[in-house]
Each structure stands twice: as structure tokens, then as C-alpha cells.
Amino acid sequence: MKHTDSISSIQLAVIIASTIIGVSLLGLPRFIAAEVGEAAILASIVGILISLISVIAITLLARKFREHTIIGCNRLLLGKYFGNLFNYMIVIVFIVIMGLEVRQFAEVLATGLLPNTPIEISIFIMIIICALVGYSNVSTFTYIHFFYLPFLIIPMFFFLFALEDIETYHLLPILGHNLSVKQFLSGAIIMTQVITNYFVIAMLIPYIKDYENCVKNGIWGFFLGALAILYCIVVSLGVFGAKELQEMYSPILSLSRIIQIPGEVLSRIDAIILITWIFAVFTTLLSYYFVIVRGTAELFRTDKYSFITVLMIPVIFVFALIPNNVYEIYEYASKITFVGLFLFIILPVCLLIIGHFRKRTGVQ
């Protein structure tokens, strides 16, 4: 099948970066600090490097199996039955993750911006906005990510004004206090779980124009998004310290409230950061919806994207309402993303190895 629309490897990098900077950004420093304390920075770096393995594997798959998405690669290399089993798991995991993250978005919105608005309204509106985009054309999906990336990156420069408030003793010791290897890896895995949403690129393989550059540019895009998150973790940990971070619901918002711009040009930095975060939520959820719609369509060998898009609205809405409170959201998210680690990291690596030994190729 010859695809009518296509993307460049640079656009692929943009999609990776804008997808990684997403829903969990506001509260991530708290969760990592709660797990490993002052070792949050080193644990985050290890988590980034673990995820990098998957990015390299997926982009290498893209170069070898140019006519297949991850759905097609599973069928080609694992056979119809085992391949489809993993394909169904991928779609289901993304449905659940999107439901939980859109609920998390609604909870934060109710706390910081719309306290009198029922969370059901916020959930429904965000799902509808994602559904209205349309998924029949990959180029449109790509242009949206390309448009919003500057709005996600540029406001982070405001955190430069908080550097003077960093206390170096908050960052030491870099290995934490009496951490076991298991505890340290748990903190690293939290970082890995948060940024594995770059897996959306596995559904874009057949649309890449310049395959020779997709690995290099994919890595650059990954580091752009991952380092933006690491930057926020370093600044928030340095300003507040590990113990204080654990008491905060949204450390990044708290950090933005103490920033003072010289000359008081802007008095509400937290409002700007919250608006930026809404853009980040949209691009991340948009990637989830893309995997859900396009993955389901490929599973059932149909191009009725509009029908699938509408069908998934109530499904995702129901999953978003399952948790009773914020703590259950994080508990469910932790469990489902742990399952996702196998699908998003181990599976692409295994497919690459199997493809090498079976000498199969997606190029016809």
C-alpha cells in the first residue's frame, strides 16, 4: 500500500518531544522524590537511558520494516495469533492510560483553575477536542504537534529565574540516603513509565520519508522532551528539597508561584505555566488517541477512522471515571504503565532481534 501523506524524520522528532512533555509533568518531581529522595536526578537519568533503548529499537524497526506499523511488525514477525494478541494489548493499554491521564488532567484543572466545574465536563471536553482532530491524515496530526511544540518549550525559560533560589545541599548526596538498588531502580522506572508515550512513533513508520535519518533525529527528539522534564525535576528539587517536594501536590505549579521576573513584567507565572501544561496535555492525549484509532483500524483492517473515533469517546470517558480519587488514579496508572513497559520497551527490542535472525524485511 502506497501512503498518500508522509512525514520527515525531523517531524518525527517533534512528535516525540511534544508527546513526552505531557500530563504527568506537574507532579512528577514529587513521585520520584518520594521514592528515592535526593537521588531523583540520577534516577531520572537512568530512567531516560532505559527509555532510549526503546526509541532506538523502534526507529531501527522503522528503517528495516518501512511498510509496517508496530501492528504490522507484530503480525509479520510473531505470526497472526501471537502478533494480534500483542496488538490488542497495545490498544487496550493506550485506552486505559488515556482515560487515567485525562482524569488526572481534570483533577488538576479543578484544583488550580476551574474549582466549580464538574470534572466530568473537563474530561468530556478534552476527549471531544482530541476526537475532532480527525485521524485519516497523518500530516494533519504531525502539523498540530509541530505548531504546539514552541508553546511547550519556551515557557520553561521562566524557571531560569528560580535558579538563584536553588540550594546545592538539596541536590546532595546524588545517590540518596541509604538507598537499596531496588529502591533506586524503582525511582528510575517511574521516569521510564512517564516518558514511554513516545511509542506513538511506532504507528508512524510507513509514513517516514527519510528513513536514513530517522534514528538520529528520533534520538534528538527524545532527548529534547526528556531533558525538558529532567530540567524541571532538577530546578524543583534544588529549590524545595526532597522532603518538601513530597508534601506538594503539583511541585511545578508551586515553583512557578515563587518566580519573580525583574521589573515585575509578569505577575502570574503560574497561570502561564498552567496554560502551557494544558497544551502539553492536549498533544500527549492526541498521540494516545492516534494510537487507539489507527491501531484499532489496522487490527480490523478498515479505514473507517471517523467511526472508530466516535466509538472510542464513551469508552475512554468510562475509564476516566473509574478511579474514586487522585490516589486511585496514580495507583491504577502505575500498574497499567508497568504492563506498558513490556509492550513499549521489551517488545520492540525483541521484534528487532527476531527480525534480524529471521532475515525478514518490510520493504517489498
Coordinates of N, CA and C in Angstrom, one line a residue, residues 171-363:
L171 N 20.5 18.9 46.6 CA 20.8 18.0 45.5 C 21.8 16.9 45.9
L172 N 22.2 17.0 47.2 CA 23.2 16.0 47.6 C 22.7 15.2 48.8
P173 N 23.1 14.0 48.9 CA 24.0 13.2 48.1 C 23.3 12.8 46.8
I174 N 24.0 12.7 45.7 CA 23.4 12.4 44.4 C 22.9 10.9 44.4
L175 N 23.4 10.1 45.3 CA 23.0 8.7 45.4 C 21.9 8.5 46.4
G176 N 21.5 9.6 47.1 CA 20.5 9.4 48.1 C 21.0 8.9 49.4
H177 N 20.1 8.7 50.4 CA 20.5 8.3 51.7 C 20.1 6.8 51.9
N178 N 21.2 6.0 51.9 CA 21.0 4.5 52.2 C 19.9 3.9 51.3
L179 N 20.0 4.2 50.0 CA 19.1 3.5 49.1 C 19.5 2.2 48.7
S180 N 18.6 1.2 48.6 CA 19.0 -0.1 48.0 C 18.9 0.0 46.5
V181 N 19.5 -0.9 45.8 CA 19.4 -1.0 44.4 C 18.0 -1.0 43.9
K182 N 17.2 -1.8 44.6 CA 15.7 -1.9 44.2 C 15.0 -0.6 44.3
Q183 N 15.3 0.1 45.4 CA 14.6 1.4 45.6 C 15.0 2.4 44.5
F184 N 16.3 2.4 44.2 CA 16.9 3.3 43.1 C 16.2 3.0 41.8
L185 N 16.2 1.7 41.4 CA 15.6 1.3 40.2 C 14.1 1.6 40.1
S186 N 13.4 1.6 41.3 CA 12.0 1.9 41.3 C 11.8 3.4 40.9
G187 N 12.7 4.3 41.4 CA 12.6 5.7 41.0 C 12.9 5.9 39.5
A188 N 13.9 5.1 39.0 CA 14.2 5.2 37.6 C 13.1 4.7 36.7
I189 N 12.4 3.7 37.2 CA 11.3 3.1 36.4 C 10.1 4.1 36.4
I190 N 9.9 4.9 37.4 CA 8.9 5.9 37.4 C 9.1 6.9 36.2
M191 N 10.4 7.3 36.1 CA 10.7 8.2 35.0 C 10.4 7.5 33.6
T192 N 10.8 6.3 33.5 CA 10.6 5.5 32.3 C 9.1 5.4 32.0
Q193 N 8.3 5.1 33.0 CA 6.9 4.9 32.8 C 6.3 6.2 32.3
V194 N 6.7 7.4 32.7 CA 6.1 8.6 32.4 C 6.4 9.0 30.9
I195 N 7.6 8.7 30.4 CA 8.0 9.2 29.1 C 7.9 8.1 28.0
T196 N 7.3 7.0 28.3 CA 7.2 5.9 27.2 C 6.0 6.2 26.3
N197 N 5.4 7.4 26.4 CA 4.3 7.7 25.4 C 4.9 8.1 24.1
Y198 N 6.2 8.2 23.9 CA 6.8 8.3 22.6 C 6.5 7.1 21.7
F199 N 5.9 6.1 22.2 CA 5.6 4.9 21.5 C 4.7 5.2 20.3
V200 N 4.1 6.3 20.3 CA 3.2 6.7 19.2 C 3.9 6.6 17.8
I201 N 5.3 6.8 17.8 CA 6.0 6.8 16.6 C 6.0 5.4 15.9
A202 N 5.7 4.4 16.7 CA 5.7 3.1 16.2 C 4.5 2.9 15.2
M203 N 3.5 3.8 15.3 CA 2.4 3.8 14.4 C 2.6 4.7 13.2
L204 N 3.8 5.3 13.1 CA 4.1 6.3 12.0 C 5.1 5.8 11.0
I205 N 5.6 4.6 11.3 CA 6.7 4.0 10.5 C 6.5 4.1 9.0
P206 N 5.3 3.7 8.4 CA 5.1 3.7 7.0 C 5.1 5.1 6.3
Y207 N 5.0 6.1 7.2 CA 4.9 7.5 6.6 C 6.1 8.3 6.6
I208 N 7.2 7.7 7.1 CA 8.5 8.4 7.2 C 9.1 8.5 5.8
K209 N 9.5 9.7 5.4 CA 10.1 9.9 4.1 C 11.6 9.6 4.0
D210 N 12.4 10.1 5.0 CA 13.8 9.9 5.0 C 14.2 8.9 6.1
Y211 N 14.2 7.6 5.8 CA 14.4 6.6 6.8 C 15.9 6.6 7.3
E212 N 16.8 7.1 6.4 CA 18.2 7.1 6.8 C 18.5 8.0 8.0
N213 N 17.6 9.0 8.2 CA 17.9 9.9 9.3 C 16.9 9.7 10.5
C214 N 16.0 8.7 10.4 CA 15.0 8.6 11.5 C 15.6 8.2 12.8
V215 N 16.7 7.4 12.8 CA 17.3 7.0 14.1 C 17.9 8.2 14.8
K216 N 18.7 9.0 14.0 CA 19.4 10.1 14.6 C 18.4 11.2 15.1
N217 N 17.5 11.5 14.2 CA 16.5 12.6 14.6 C 15.5 12.1 15.7
G218 N 15.2 10.8 15.7 CA 14.4 10.3 16.7 C 15.0 10.4 18.1
I219 N 16.4 10.1 18.2 CA 17.1 10.3 19.4 C 17.1 11.8 19.8
W220 N 17.3 12.7 18.9 CA 17.4 14.1 19.2 C 16.0 14.6 19.8
G221 N 14.9 14.1 19.1 CA 13.6 14.5 19.6 C 13.3 13.9 21.0
F222 N 13.8 12.7 21.2 CA 13.6 12.1 22.6 C 14.3 12.8 23.6
F223 N 15.6 13.2 23.3 CA 16.4 14.0 24.4 C 15.8 15.4 24.6
L224 N 15.2 16.0 23.6 CA 14.6 17.3 23.7 C 13.5 17.2 24.8
G225 N 12.6 16.2 24.6 CA 11.5 16.1 25.5 C 11.9 15.6 26.9
A226 N 12.8 14.6 26.9 CA 13.3 14.0 28.2 C 14.1 15.1 29.0
L227 N 14.9 15.8 28.4 CA 15.8 16.8 29.1 C 14.9 18.0 29.6
A228 N 13.8 18.3 28.9 CA 12.9 19.3 29.4 C 12.3 18.9 30.7
I229 N 11.9 17.7 30.8 CA 11.4 17.1 32.0 C 12.4 17.1 33.1
L230 N 13.6 16.6 32.8 CA 14.7 16.5 33.7 C 15.1 17.9 34.3
Y231 N 15.1 18.9 33.4 CA 15.3 20.2 33.8 C 14.4 20.7 34.9
C232 N 13.1 20.4 34.7 CA 12.1 20.8 35.7 C 12.3 20.0 37.0
I233 N 12.7 18.8 37.0 CA 13.0 18.0 38.2 C 14.2 18.6 38.9
V234 N 15.2 18.9 38.2 CA 16.4 19.5 38.8 C 16.1 20.8 39.5
V235 N 15.4 21.7 38.9 CA 15.1 23.0 39.4 C 14.2 22.9 40.7
S236 N 13.1 22.1 40.6 CA 12.2 21.9 41.7 C 12.8 21.2 42.9
L237 N 13.7 20.2 42.6 CA 14.4 19.6 43.7 C 15.4 20.5 44.4
G238 N 16.1 21.3 43.6 CA 17.1 22.2 44.1 C 16.4 23.4 44.9
V239 N 15.3 23.8 44.5 CA 14.6 24.9 45.3 C 13.9 24.4 46.5
F240 N 13.2 23.3 46.4 CA 12.3 22.8 47.6 C 13.0 21.8 48.4
G241 N 13.8 20.9 47.8 CA 14.3 19.8 48.6 C 13.4 18.6 48.5
A242 N 14.0 17.4 48.7 CA 13.2 16.2 48.6 C 12.0 16.1 49.6
K243 N 12.2 16.4 50.8 CA 11.2 16.3 51.8 C 10.0 17.2 51.5
E244 N 10.3 18.5 51.2 CA 9.2 19.4 50.9 C 8.5 19.0 49.6
L245 N 9.2 18.5 48.6 CA 8.5 18.1 47.4 C 7.4 17.0 47.7
Q246 N 7.7 16.2 48.6 CA 6.8 15.1 48.9 C 5.4 15.6 49.5
E247 N 5.4 16.8 50.0 CA 4.2 17.4 50.6 C 3.4 18.2 49.6
M248 N 4.0 18.4 48.3 CA 3.3 19.2 47.3 C 2.5 18.3 46.4
Y249 N 1.4 18.8 46.0 CA 0.5 18.2 45.0 C 1.0 18.4 43.6
S250 N 1.4 19.6 43.3 CA 2.0 19.9 42.0 C 3.2 20.8 42.1
P251 N 4.4 20.2 42.3 CA 5.6 21.0 42.6 C 5.9 22.0 41.5
I252 N 5.6 21.7 40.2 CA 6.0 22.7 39.1 C 5.1 23.9 39.3
L253 N 3.8 23.8 39.6 CA 3.0 24.9 39.8 C 3.5 25.7 41.0
S254 N 3.8 25.0 42.1 CA 4.3 25.7 43.3 C 5.6 26.5 43.0
L255 N 6.5 25.9 42.1 CA 7.7 26.6 41.7 C 7.4 27.8 40.9
S256 N 6.4 27.8 40.0 CA 6.1 28.9 39.2 C 5.5 30.1 40.0
R257 N 4.9 29.8 41.2 CA 4.3 30.8 42.0 C 5.4 31.6 42.8
I258 N 6.6 31.1 42.9 CA 7.6 31.8 43.6 C 8.6 32.6 42.7
I259 N 8.4 32.4 41.4 CA 9.3 33.0 40.4 C 8.9 34.5 40.3
Q260 N 9.9 35.3 40.4 CA 9.8 36.8 40.2 C 10.6 37.3 39.1
I261 N 9.9 37.9 38.1 CA 10.5 38.4 36.9 C 11.0 39.8 37.2
P262 N 12.3 40.2 36.9 CA 12.8 41.5 37.2 C 11.9 42.6 36.5
G263 N 11.5 43.6 37.3 CA 10.7 44.6 36.8 C 9.2 44.3 36.9
E264 N 8.9 43.1 37.4 CA 7.5 42.6 37.6 C 6.7 42.8 36.3
V265 N 7.3 42.4 35.2 CA 6.6 42.4 33.9 C 5.5 41.5 33.9
L266 N 5.6 40.3 34.5 CA 4.6 39.3 34.6 C 4.4 39.0 36.1
S267 N 3.2 39.0 36.6 CA 2.9 38.8 38.0 C 2.3 37.4 38.3
R268 N 1.8 36.7 37.2 CA 1.2 35.4 37.4 C 1.9 34.4 36.5
I269 N 3.1 34.0 36.8 CA 3.8 33.0 36.0 C 3.1 31.6 36.1
D270 N 2.5 31.3 37.3 CA 1.8 30.1 37.4 C 0.7 29.9 36.4
A271 N 0.0 31.0 36.1 CA -1.1 30.9 35.1 C -0.6 30.6 33.7
I272 N 0.6 31.2 33.4 CA 1.2 30.9 32.1 C 1.6 29.4 32.0
I273 N 2.2 28.9 33.1 CA 2.7 27.5 33.2 C 1.5 26.6 33.1
L274 N 0.4 26.9 33.7 CA -0.8 26.1 33.7 C -1.4 26.0 32.3
I275 N -1.4 27.1 31.6 CA -1.9 27.2 30.2 C -1.0 26.3 29.3
T276 N 0.3 26.5 29.5 CA 1.3 25.7 28.8 C 1.1 24.2 29.0
W277 N 0.8 23.9 30.3 CA 0.6 22.5 30.6 C -0.7 21.9 29.9
I278 N -1.7 22.7 29.8 CA -2.9 22.3 29.1 C -2.6 22.0 27.6
F279 N -1.7 22.8 27.0 CA -1.3 22.5 25.6 C -0.5 21.1 25.6
A280 N 0.3 20.9 26.6 CA 1.1 19.7 26.7 C 0.2 18.5 26.9
V281 N -0.8 18.6 27.7 CA -1.8 17.6 27.9 C -2.5 17.2 26.6
F282 N -2.9 18.3 25.8 CA -3.6 18.0 24.6 C -2.7 17.3 23.6
T283 N -1.4 17.6 23.4 CA -0.6 16.9 22.4 C -0.3 15.5 22.9
T284 N -0.2 15.3 24.2 CA 0.0 13.9 24.6 C -1.2 13.0 24.4
L285 N -2.4 13.6 24.8 CA -3.6 12.8 24.7 C -3.9 12.6 23.2
L286 N -3.6 13.6 22.4 CA -3.8 13.4 20.9 C -3.0 12.3 20.4
S287 N -1.7 12.1 20.9 CA -0.9 10.9 20.5 C -1.6 9.6 20.9
Y288 N -2.1 9.6 22.2 CA -2.8 8.4 22.6 C -4.0 8.1 21.7
Y289 N -4.7 9.1 21.4 CA -5.9 8.8 20.6 C -5.5 8.4 19.2
F290 N -4.4 8.9 18.7 CA -3.9 8.4 17.4 C -3.6 7.0 17.4
V291 N -2.9 6.5 18.4 CA -2.6 5.1 18.5 C -3.9 4.2 18.6
I292 N -4.8 4.7 19.4 CA -6.0 4.0 19.6 C -6.8 3.8 18.3
V293 N -7.0 5.0 17.6 CA -7.8 4.9 16.4 C -7.1 4.2 15.3
R294 N -5.9 4.6 15.0 CA -5.2 3.9 13.9 C -4.9 2.5 14.2
G295 N -4.6 2.2 15.5 CA -4.3 0.8 15.8 C -5.5 -0.1 15.7
T296 N -6.7 0.4 16.2 CA -7.9 -0.3 16.0 C -8.3 -0.5 14.6
A297 N -8.1 0.5 13.8 CA -8.4 0.4 12.4 C -7.6 -0.6 11.7
E298 N -6.3 -0.7 12.0 CA -5.4 -1.7 11.4 C -5.7 -3.1 11.9
L299 N -6.1 -3.2 13.1 CA -6.4 -4.5 13.7 C -7.6 -5.1 12.9
F300 N -8.6 -4.3 12.6 CA -9.8 -4.8 11.9 C -9.8 -4.5 10.4
R301 N -8.6 -4.1 10.0 CA -8.4 -3.9 8.5 C -9.5 -3.0 7.9
T302 N -9.7 -1.8 8.5 CA -10.7 -0.9 8.0 C -10.1 0.5 7.9
D303 N -10.6 1.4 7.2 CA -10.2 2.8 7.1 C -11.3 3.7 7.6
K304 N -12.3 3.2 8.4 CA -13.3 4.0 8.9 C -12.9 4.7 10.2
Y305 N -12.0 5.6 10.1 CA -11.4 6.3 11.2 C -12.4 7.1 12.0
S306 N -13.3 7.8 11.3 CA -14.3 8.6 11.9 C -15.2 7.8 12.8
F307 N -15.6 6.6 12.3 CA -16.5 5.8 13.1 C -15.7 5.3 14.4
I308 N -14.5 4.9 14.3 CA -13.7 4.4 15.4 C -13.5 5.6 16.4
T309 N -13.2 6.8 15.9 CA -13.0 7.9 16.7 C -14.2 8.2 17.6
V310 N -15.4 8.2 17.0 CA -16.6 8.5 17.8 C -16.9 7.3 18.8
L311 N -16.7 6.1 18.3 CA -16.9 4.9 19.2 C -16.0 4.9 20.4
M312 N -14.8 5.5 20.3 CA -13.9 5.5 21.5 C -14.2 6.5 22.5
I313 N -15.0 7.5 22.2 CA -15.3 8.6 23.1 C -15.9 8.1 24.4
P314 N -17.0 7.4 24.3 CA -17.6 6.9 25.6 C -16.7 5.8 26.3
V315 N -16.0 5.1 25.5 CA -15.1 4.1 26.2 C -14.0 4.7 27.0
I316 N -13.4 5.7 26.5 CA -12.3 6.4 27.2 C -13.0 7.2 28.4
F317 N -14.1 7.8 28.2 CA -14.8 8.5 29.2 C -15.1 7.6 30.4
V318 N -15.6 6.4 30.2 CA -15.9 5.4 31.3 C -14.6 5.1 32.0
F319 N -13.5 4.8 31.3 CA -12.3 4.5 32.0 C -11.8 5.7 32.9
A320 N -12.1 6.9 32.4 CA -11.6 8.1 33.2 C -12.4 8.2 34.5
L321 N -13.6 7.7 34.5 CA -14.4 7.9 35.7 C -14.3 6.7 36.7
I322 N -13.5 5.7 36.4 CA -13.4 4.5 37.3 C -12.7 4.9 38.6
P323 N -11.6 5.6 38.6 CA -10.9 5.9 39.9 C -11.8 6.8 40.8
N324 N -11.8 6.5 42.1 CA -12.7 7.3 43.0 C -12.0 8.6 43.5
N325 N -10.7 8.6 43.4 CA -9.9 9.8 43.8 C -8.6 9.9 43.2
V326 N -7.8 10.9 43.5 CA -6.5 11.1 42.9 C -5.5 10.0 43.2
Y327 N -5.6 9.5 44.4 CA -4.7 8.4 44.8 C -4.9 7.1 44.0
E328 N -6.2 6.8 43.7 CA -6.5 5.7 42.9 C -6.1 5.9 41.5
I329 N -6.1 7.1 41.0 CA -5.6 7.4 39.6 C -4.1 7.0 39.5
Y330 N -3.3 7.4 40.5 CA -1.9 7.1 40.5 C -1.6 5.7 40.7
E331 N -2.5 5.0 41.5 CA -2.3 3.6 41.7 C -2.6 2.8 40.4
Y332 N -3.7 3.1 39.8 CA -4.0 2.4 38.5 C -3.0 2.7 37.4
A333 N -2.6 4.0 37.3 CA -1.7 4.4 36.3 C -0.3 3.7 36.5
S334 N 0.1 3.5 37.7 CA 1.4 2.8 38.0 C 1.3 1.4 37.5
K335 N 0.2 0.7 37.8 CA 0.0 -0.7 37.4 C -0.1 -0.9 35.9
I336 N -0.9 0.0 35.2 CA -1.0 -0.2 33.8 C 0.2 0.2 33.0
T337 N 0.9 1.2 33.5 CA 2.2 1.6 32.8 C 3.3 0.6 33.0
F338 N 3.2 -0.1 34.1 CA 4.2 -1.2 34.3 C 4.0 -2.3 33.3
V339 N 2.7 -2.6 33.0 CA 2.5 -3.5 31.9 C 3.0 -2.9 30.6
G340 N 2.8 -1.6 30.4 CA 3.2 -1.0 29.2 C 4.7 -1.0 29.0
L341 N 5.5 -1.1 30.1 CA 6.9 -1.2 29.9 C 7.3 -2.4 29.1
F342 N 6.6 -3.5 29.2 CA 6.9 -4.7 28.4 C 6.6 -4.4 26.9
L343 N 5.4 -3.8 26.7 CA 4.9 -3.6 25.3 C 5.7 -2.5 24.6
F344 N 6.1 -1.5 25.4 CA 6.7 -0.3 24.8 C 8.3 -0.4 24.7
I345 N 8.9 -1.2 25.6 CA 10.4 -1.3 25.6 C 10.8 -2.7 25.2
I346 N 10.4 -3.7 25.9 CA 10.9 -5.1 25.6 C 10.4 -5.6 24.3
L347 N 9.1 -5.4 23.9 CA 8.6 -5.9 22.7 C 9.3 -5.3 21.5
P348 N 9.5 -4.0 21.3 CA 10.3 -3.5 20.1 C 11.7 -4.1 20.0
V349 N 12.4 -4.3 21.2 CA 13.7 -4.9 21.2 C 13.7 -6.3 20.7
C350 N 12.7 -7.1 21.2 CA 12.5 -8.5 20.8 C 12.2 -8.6 19.3
L351 N 11.3 -7.7 18.8 CA 11.0 -7.7 17.4 C 12.2 -7.4 16.5
L352 N 13.0 -6.5 17.0 CA 14.3 -6.1 16.2 C 15.2 -7.4 16.1
I353 N 15.3 -8.0 17.3 CA 16.2 -9.2 17.3 C 15.6 -10.3 16.4
I354 N 14.3 -10.6 16.5 CA 13.7 -11.6 15.7 C 13.8 -11.3 14.3
G355 N 13.6 -10.0 13.9 CA 13.7 -9.6 12.5 C 15.1 -9.8 12.0
H356 N 16.1 -9.6 12.8 CA 17.5 -9.8 12.4 C 17.8 -11.3 12.1
F357 N 17.3 -12.2 13.0 CA 17.6 -13.6 12.8 C 16.8 -14.3 11.7
R358 N 15.5 -13.7 11.5 CA 14.7 -14.3 10.5 C 14.9 -13.7 9.1
K359 N 15.8 -12.7 9.1 CA 16.1 -12.0 7.8 C 14.8 -11.5 7.1
R360 N 13.8 -11.1 7.9 CA 12.6 -10.6 7.3 C 12.8 -9.1 7.1
T361 N 12.1 -8.6 6.1 CA 12.2 -7.2 5.8 C 10.8 -6.7 5.4
G362 N 10.5 -5.4 5.7 CA 9.2 -4.9 5.4 C 9.2 -4.2 4.0
V363 N 10.3 -4.1 3.4 CA 10.4 -3.5 2.1 C 10.0 -4.5 1.0

